[in-house]
Amino acid sequence: MEGSASIMKIGILNGGGDCAGLNAVTRAVVRKSDQFGFEVVGIRHGWAGLLELDTVPLKWGDVSHVMNLGGTILHTTRTNPFSRKYGPETVLSNYRKMALDALVAVGGEDTLSVAAKLAQMGLKAVGVPKTIDNDIVETDMTFGFDSAVNVTVDAIDRIQTTGESHDRIMIVEVMGRHAGWIAAYAGLASGANLTLVPEEPIDMDEVAAFLRKRHELGATASVVVVGEGCYLKNGSAGDASKLDEFGHVRLGGIGDFLAKEIERRVGIQTRAVVLGHVVRGGSPSAYDRILATRLAVAAVQAVKDGVFGVMVCLRGNVVSRVPLKDILEKMKNLDKDTLGLVKDFQN
Ligand code: F6P
């Protein structure tokens, strides 16, 4: 992990799904780099930008105002150089052509695993974890998650009042892939009646019995939150015919399925709402702005210290570093305590 400290030119890219807080990272990387006398180059559209030399110089004037902007001014894609012919070689040769001394790769497990593999091939990479899903191991929190949860809770609050007016069961499908963080936090924070997370397969009989009993006891409306990666016992999540460059299935559809099945079994009008990309867009929360800024500063500090092949991370409330290779092919699922809390608050 140790290297030279004479760094001059840093590239920064965003890979994978966007999230709130990405621009706060870019802004802080430029700010901290200015203080160290480093130059920063933005690489556009994730790893595609390194394959195609799609870059933009970044100065403080370009980024000073982007803290509150959702999405990413650098743009992003799910490009995987390792699934392209001569992809890794092209990335490395362009990295050298650009005379980069280091690369700050901001992304989820996919983007960071590419960074980890390229680091083993000689690219001086520092990873910054981001995702609304909060499913990256070795960090307690990813920025983007808090903002997404806040939007989700706001949406559920609204869905609840219309559900109550119409005496309906409302199903709210939320993103999060195969981890139930968004569903669990949003379900808990909104006081949802039932929250289903991908960590536990759905038992349709139990779900129907729970709702039937609730309504027999006098409830006139219910809110059920379901993570997009949830699946029925003996089933599987997602459409395996639609894979991205990293081999991930496209998720979605469980909300509609549940709505039809619950209406059929419980006999109460049921509607499904898929929040989808709505919760990924928009301004970052204050928490995410600060976390993004702290991680960005730590990434530039790692470059200055000549420490590469690492991901900056949050442990407790302390920003730290872990080897990038430690996060490869792993996913952070809901912990037992949070899962327990979700169950305790079914109501
Ligand atoms: O990983 C972030 C995420 O928003 C997931 O929660 C979701 O399953 C996926 O990305 C959607 O990806 P896309 O924007 O490519 O449809």
Coordinates of C-alpha atoms and ligand atoms in Angstrom, one line a residue:
M1 CA 0.0 0.0 0.0
E2 CA 3.0 2.4 0.4
G3 CA 4.2 4.5 -2.5
S4 CA 5.8 7.9 -3.4
A5 CA 4.4 11.1 -2.2
S6 CA 5.3 13.3 -5.2
I7 CA 1.8 13.3 -6.8
M8 CA 0.8 16.0 -9.2
K9 CA -2.2 15.0 -11.4
I10 CA -5.3 13.2 -10.1
G11 CA -8.1 11.7 -12.2
I12 CA -11.6 11.3 -10.7
L13 CA -14.4 9.2 -12.1
N14 CA -17.9 8.1 -11.0
G15 CA -19.1 4.6 -11.9
G16 CA -22.4 2.7 -11.5
G17 CA -25.8 4.1 -10.5
D18 CA -25.7 7.8 -9.5
C19 CA -26.6 9.0 -6.1
A20 CA -26.9 12.2 -4.1
G21 CA -23.5 13.4 -2.8
L22 CA -21.3 12.5 -5.9
N23 CA -20.8 16.2 -6.7
A24 CA -19.9 16.9 -3.1
V25 CA -17.0 14.4 -3.5
T26 CA -15.8 16.0 -6.8
R27 CA -16.0 19.4 -5.2
A28 CA -14.0 18.4 -2.1
V29 CA -11.4 16.4 -4.2
V30 CA -10.7 19.6 -6.2
R31 CA -10.6 21.8 -3.0
K32 CA -8.2 19.5 -1.1
S33 CA -6.1 19.0 -4.2
D34 CA -5.8 22.8 -4.7
Q35 CA -4.5 23.0 -1.1
F36 CA -1.8 20.4 -1.9
G37 CA -1.0 21.9 -5.3
F38 CA -2.4 18.9 -7.2
E39 CA -4.2 19.2 -10.6
V40 CA -7.5 17.4 -11.1
V41 CA -9.0 15.9 -14.2
G42 CA -12.6 14.7 -14.4
I43 CA -13.1 11.5 -16.3
R44 CA -16.6 11.4 -17.8
H45 CA -19.0 8.5 -17.9
G46 CA -17.2 6.2 -15.5
W47 CA -14.7 3.7 -16.9
A48 CA -16.0 4.4 -20.4
G49 CA -14.2 7.8 -20.0
L50 CA -10.9 6.0 -19.5
L51 CA -11.5 3.7 -22.4
E52 CA -12.3 6.7 -24.7
L53 CA -10.3 9.5 -23.2
D54 CA -13.4 11.5 -22.4
T55 CA -12.1 14.0 -19.8
V56 CA -12.5 17.5 -18.5
P57 CA -10.1 19.6 -16.4
L58 CA -11.6 20.6 -13.0
K59 CA -10.8 23.8 -11.2
W60 CA -12.5 25.2 -8.1
G61 CA -14.6 27.5 -10.2
D62 CA -16.1 24.5 -12.0
V63 CA -17.2 22.8 -8.8
S64 CA -17.6 25.4 -6.0
H65 CA -21.3 25.6 -6.6
V66 CA -22.2 21.9 -7.1
M67 CA -22.6 20.8 -3.4
N68 CA -26.4 20.8 -3.6
L69 CA -26.8 19.2 -7.0
G70 CA -28.1 15.7 -7.3
G71 CA -26.7 13.3 -9.9
T72 CA -23.2 13.7 -11.1
I73 CA -21.6 16.5 -13.3
L74 CA -19.1 13.9 -14.4
H75 CA -21.8 11.5 -15.7
T76 CA -21.7 7.8 -15.1
T77 CA -22.2 4.4 -16.8
R78 CA -22.1 0.8 -15.8
T79 CA -19.1 0.1 -18.1
N80 CA -16.9 -2.8 -17.1
P81 CA -13.4 -2.7 -18.8
F82 CA -12.9 -6.3 -17.8
S83 CA -15.9 -7.4 -20.0
R84 CA -14.4 -5.6 -23.0
K85 CA -11.6 -6.9 -25.4
Y86 CA -8.4 -5.2 -24.3
G87 CA -10.4 -3.1 -21.8
P88 CA -8.0 -3.2 -18.9
E89 CA -5.0 -2.7 -21.2
T90 CA -6.7 0.3 -22.8
V91 CA -7.5 1.9 -19.5
L92 CA -3.9 1.5 -18.3
S93 CA -2.5 2.9 -21.4
N94 CA -4.8 5.9 -21.4
Y95 CA -4.1 6.5 -17.7
R96 CA -0.4 6.7 -18.7
K97 CA -1.2 8.8 -21.8
M98 CA -3.0 11.3 -19.5
A99 CA 0.0 11.3 -17.2
L100 CA -2.1 10.7 -14.2
D101 CA -0.4 10.0 -11.0
A102 CA -3.4 8.7 -9.2
L103 CA -7.1 7.8 -9.8
V104 CA -9.9 8.4 -7.4
A105 CA -12.7 6.0 -8.3
V106 CA -16.0 6.8 -6.7
G107 CA -18.5 3.9 -7.0
G108 CA -20.1 0.9 -5.6
E109 CA -18.8 -2.7 -5.4
D110 CA -18.6 -3.0 -9.2
T111 CA -16.6 0.2 -9.8
L112 CA -14.4 -0.5 -6.8
S113 CA -13.7 -4.1 -7.8
V114 CA -12.5 -2.8 -11.2
A115 CA -10.3 -0.3 -9.3
A116 CA -9.0 -3.1 -7.2
K117 CA -8.1 -5.3 -10.2
L118 CA -6.5 -2.4 -12.0
A119 CA -4.5 -1.5 -8.8
Q120 CA -3.1 -5.0 -8.9
M121 CA -2.0 -4.2 -12.5
G122 CA -0.2 -1.0 -11.5
L123 CA -2.8 1.8 -11.5
K124 CA -2.6 4.0 -8.4
A125 CA -6.2 3.9 -7.3
V126 CA -8.0 5.1 -4.3
G127 CA -11.7 4.1 -3.9
V128 CA -14.5 6.2 -2.4
P129 CA -17.6 4.1 -1.6
K130 CA -21.0 5.4 -2.8
T131 CA -24.5 3.9 -3.3
I132 CA -28.0 4.5 -2.2
D133 CA -28.1 0.7 -1.4
N134 CA -25.6 1.0 1.6
D135 CA -24.5 -2.5 0.7
I136 CA -20.7 -2.0 0.5
V137 CA -18.7 -4.0 3.1
E138 CA -16.0 -2.4 5.3
T139 CA -17.8 0.9 5.6
D140 CA -20.6 1.5 8.0
M141 CA -22.4 4.0 5.7
T142 CA -22.3 5.1 2.1
F143 CA -23.3 8.6 1.1
G144 CA -26.5 8.6 -1.0
F145 CA -28.2 6.3 1.3
D146 CA -29.4 8.9 3.8
S147 CA -30.8 11.1 1.0
A148 CA -32.6 8.1 -0.6
V149 CA -34.1 7.1 2.7
N150 CA -35.4 10.7 3.4
V151 CA -37.1 10.8 0.0
T152 CA -38.6 7.3 0.5
V153 CA -40.0 8.3 3.9
D154 CA -41.5 11.4 2.5
A155 CA -43.1 9.4 -0.3
I156 CA -44.5 6.8 2.1
D157 CA -46.0 9.5 4.3
R158 CA -47.9 10.7 1.3
I159 CA -48.9 7.2 0.2
Q160 CA -50.2 6.5 3.6
T161 CA -52.7 9.4 3.6
T162 CA -54.1 8.5 0.2
G163 CA -54.3 4.8 1.3
E164 CA -56.2 5.8 4.5
S165 CA -58.6 7.9 2.5
H166 CA -59.5 5.0 0.2
D167 CA -59.3 2.2 2.8
R168 CA -56.6 0.5 0.8
I169 CA -53.5 -1.6 1.2
M170 CA -50.6 0.3 -0.3
I171 CA -47.5 -1.6 -1.4
V172 CA -44.4 0.5 -1.8
E173 CA -41.5 -1.1 -3.8
V174 CA -38.1 0.5 -3.1
M175 CA -34.7 0.1 -4.6
G176 CA -31.7 -1.4 -2.7
R177 CA -30.9 -4.5 -4.8
H178 CA -30.3 -7.6 -2.8
A179 CA -29.8 -5.7 0.5
G180 CA -32.7 -4.4 2.6
W181 CA -31.2 -1.2 4.0
I182 CA -33.5 1.3 2.2
A183 CA -36.6 -0.9 2.9
A184 CA -35.7 -1.4 6.5
Y185 CA -34.8 2.2 7.3
A186 CA -37.7 3.7 5.4
G187 CA -40.1 1.2 6.8
L188 CA -39.0 1.9 10.3
A189 CA -38.9 5.7 9.9
S190 CA -42.3 5.8 8.3
G191 CA -44.0 3.4 10.7
A192 CA -45.0 1.1 7.9
N193 CA -47.2 -1.8 9.0
L194 CA -45.1 -4.4 7.3
T195 CA -41.6 -4.3 5.8
L196 CA -40.3 -7.0 3.6
V197 CA -36.6 -7.2 3.0
P198 CA -34.6 -9.4 0.5
E199 CA -32.6 -11.0 3.4
E200 CA -35.7 -13.1 4.1
P201 CA -37.8 -14.8 1.4
I202 CA -41.5 -13.8 1.4
D203 CA -44.0 -16.3 2.7
M204 CA -47.2 -15.3 1.0
D205 CA -49.4 -17.2 3.4
E206 CA -47.8 -15.3 6.4
V207 CA -48.1 -11.9 4.6
A208 CA -51.8 -12.5 3.8
A209 CA -52.6 -13.8 7.3
F210 CA -50.9 -10.7 8.9
L211 CA -52.9 -8.3 6.8
R212 CA -56.1 -10.2 7.1
K213 CA -55.8 -10.2 10.9
R214 CA -54.9 -6.5 11.0
H215 CA -58.0 -5.5 9.0
E216 CA -60.2 -7.9 11.0
L217 CA -59.1 -6.1 14.1
G218 CA -60.3 -2.8 12.7
A219 CA -57.5 -1.4 10.6
T220 CA -58.9 0.2 7.4
A221 CA -55.6 0.8 5.6
S222 CA -52.1 -0.7 5.6
V223 CA -48.7 0.2 4.2
V224 CA -46.4 -2.5 3.1
V225 CA -42.8 -1.6 2.1
V226 CA -41.0 -4.2 0.0
G227 CA -37.4 -4.2 -1.2
E228 CA -37.0 -4.7 -5.0
G229 CA -34.8 -7.7 -4.4
C230 CA -37.4 -9.6 -2.4
Y231 CA -38.5 -12.9 -3.7
L232 CA -41.0 -15.7 -2.7
K233 CA -39.9 -18.8 -0.9
N234 CA -38.6 -21.2 -3.6
G235 CA -38.4 -18.2 -6.1
S236 CA -35.6 -15.9 -7.2
A237 CA -35.4 -12.2 -7.6
G238 CA -35.1 -10.3 -10.9
D239 CA -35.2 -11.0 -14.6
A240 CA -32.2 -13.2 -15.4
S241 CA -32.6 -12.4 -19.1
K242 CA -31.6 -8.8 -18.5
L243 CA -28.0 -8.7 -17.3
D244 CA -25.7 -5.6 -17.1
E245 CA -21.9 -5.7 -17.9
F246 CA -21.2 -6.8 -14.3
G247 CA -23.7 -9.7 -14.6
H248 CA -26.4 -8.2 -12.4
V249 CA -30.0 -9.1 -13.0
R250 CA -32.5 -6.2 -13.5
L251 CA -34.8 -6.1 -10.4
G252 CA -38.4 -4.9 -10.0
G253 CA -41.9 -6.2 -10.3
I254 CA -42.3 -7.7 -6.8
G255 CA -44.6 -4.8 -5.8
D256 CA -47.1 -5.4 -8.6
F257 CA -47.0 -9.1 -7.9
L258 CA -47.7 -8.6 -4.2
A259 CA -50.6 -6.1 -4.9
K260 CA -52.4 -8.6 -7.1
E261 CA -51.8 -11.5 -4.8
I262 CA -52.8 -9.6 -1.6
E263 CA -56.0 -8.2 -3.2
R264 CA -56.9 -11.8 -4.3
R265 CA -56.2 -13.3 -0.9
V266 CA -57.3 -10.6 1.5
G267 CA -60.1 -9.1 -0.5
I268 CA -59.2 -5.5 0.1
Q269 CA -58.3 -3.0 -2.7
T270 CA -54.6 -2.9 -3.1
R271 CA -52.3 -0.6 -5.1
A272 CA -48.6 -0.8 -5.8
V273 CA -46.3 2.2 -6.1
V274 CA -42.8 1.7 -7.4
L275 CA -40.6 4.5 -6.2
G276 CA -37.7 3.5 -8.4
H277 CA -35.3 6.2 -9.5
V278 CA -37.2 9.0 -7.8
V279 CA -35.3 8.3 -4.6
R280 CA -31.9 8.3 -6.3
G281 CA -32.3 11.8 -7.8
G282 CA -32.4 15.2 -6.2
S283 CA -30.3 17.1 -3.6
P284 CA -28.1 15.3 -1.1
S285 CA -29.1 15.5 2.6
A286 CA -26.8 17.5 4.9
Y287 CA -25.5 14.2 6.3
D288 CA -24.6 12.9 2.8
R289 CA -22.9 16.2 1.9
I290 CA -20.7 16.0 5.0
L291 CA -19.9 12.3 4.6
A292 CA -19.1 12.8 0.9
T293 CA -16.8 15.7 1.8
R294 CA -15.0 13.8 4.6
L295 CA -14.4 10.8 2.3
A296 CA -13.1 12.9 -0.6
V297 CA -10.7 14.7 1.7
A298 CA -9.5 11.4 3.0
A299 CA -9.0 10.1 -0.6
V300 CA -6.8 13.1 -1.5
Q301 CA -4.9 12.7 1.7
A302 CA -4.2 9.0 0.8
V303 CA -2.9 10.1 -2.6
K304 CA -0.6 12.7 -0.8
D305 CA 0.6 10.0 1.6
G306 CA 1.4 7.7 -1.4
V307 CA -1.1 5.1 -0.1
F308 CA -2.9 3.3 -3.0
G309 CA -5.0 0.2 -3.5
V310 CA -7.2 1.4 -0.7
M311 CA -10.8 2.4 -0.1
V312 CA -11.6 5.2 2.3
C313 CA -14.4 4.3 4.6
L314 CA -16.4 5.2 7.7
R315 CA -16.0 3.1 10.9
G316 CA -18.2 4.3 13.6
N317 CA -17.8 8.0 13.0
V318 CA -14.1 7.8 12.1
V319 CA -12.9 8.0 8.5
S320 CA -10.4 5.3 7.8
R321 CA -8.8 3.2 5.0
V322 CA -9.1 -0.5 4.0
P323 CA -7.4 -2.5 1.2
L324 CA -9.6 -2.4 -1.9
K325 CA -9.2 -6.1 -2.3
D326 CA -11.1 -6.7 1.0
I327 CA -14.4 -5.6 -0.5
L328 CA -14.2 -7.8 -3.6
E329 CA -17.3 -9.8 -4.4
K330 CA -18.9 -9.1 -1.0
M331 CA -22.1 -7.5 0.0
K332 CA -23.2 -5.9 3.3
N333 CA -26.6 -7.3 4.2
L334 CA -28.9 -6.1 7.0
D335 CA -27.4 -6.9 10.4
K336 CA -29.3 -9.0 12.9
D337 CA -30.2 -6.0 15.1
T338 CA -31.8 -4.0 12.3
L339 CA -33.7 -7.0 11.1
G340 CA -34.9 -7.6 14.6
L341 CA -36.1 -4.0 14.9
V342 CA -38.0 -4.3 11.6
K343 CA -39.8 -7.3 13.0
D344 CA -40.5 -5.8 16.4
F345 CA -42.2 -2.9 14.7
Q346 CA -44.6 -4.8 12.4
N347 CA -47.9 -3.4 13.5
Ligands
F6P1 O1 -27.3 0.3 -7.1 C1 -28.1 1.4 -7.1 C2 -29.4 1.1 -7.8 O2 -30.2 2.2 -7.7 C3 -30.2 -0.2 -7.3 O3 -30.9 0.2 -6.1 C4 -31.1 -0.5 -8.4 O4 -31.4 -1.9 -8.4 C5 -30.2 -0.2 -9.6 O5 -29.2 0.7 -9.2 C6 -30.9 0.3 -10.8 O6 -30.0 0.5 -11.8 P1 -30.3 1.2 -13.2 O7 -30.4 2.7 -12.9 O8 -29.2 0.9 -14.1 O9 -31.7 0.8 -13.7

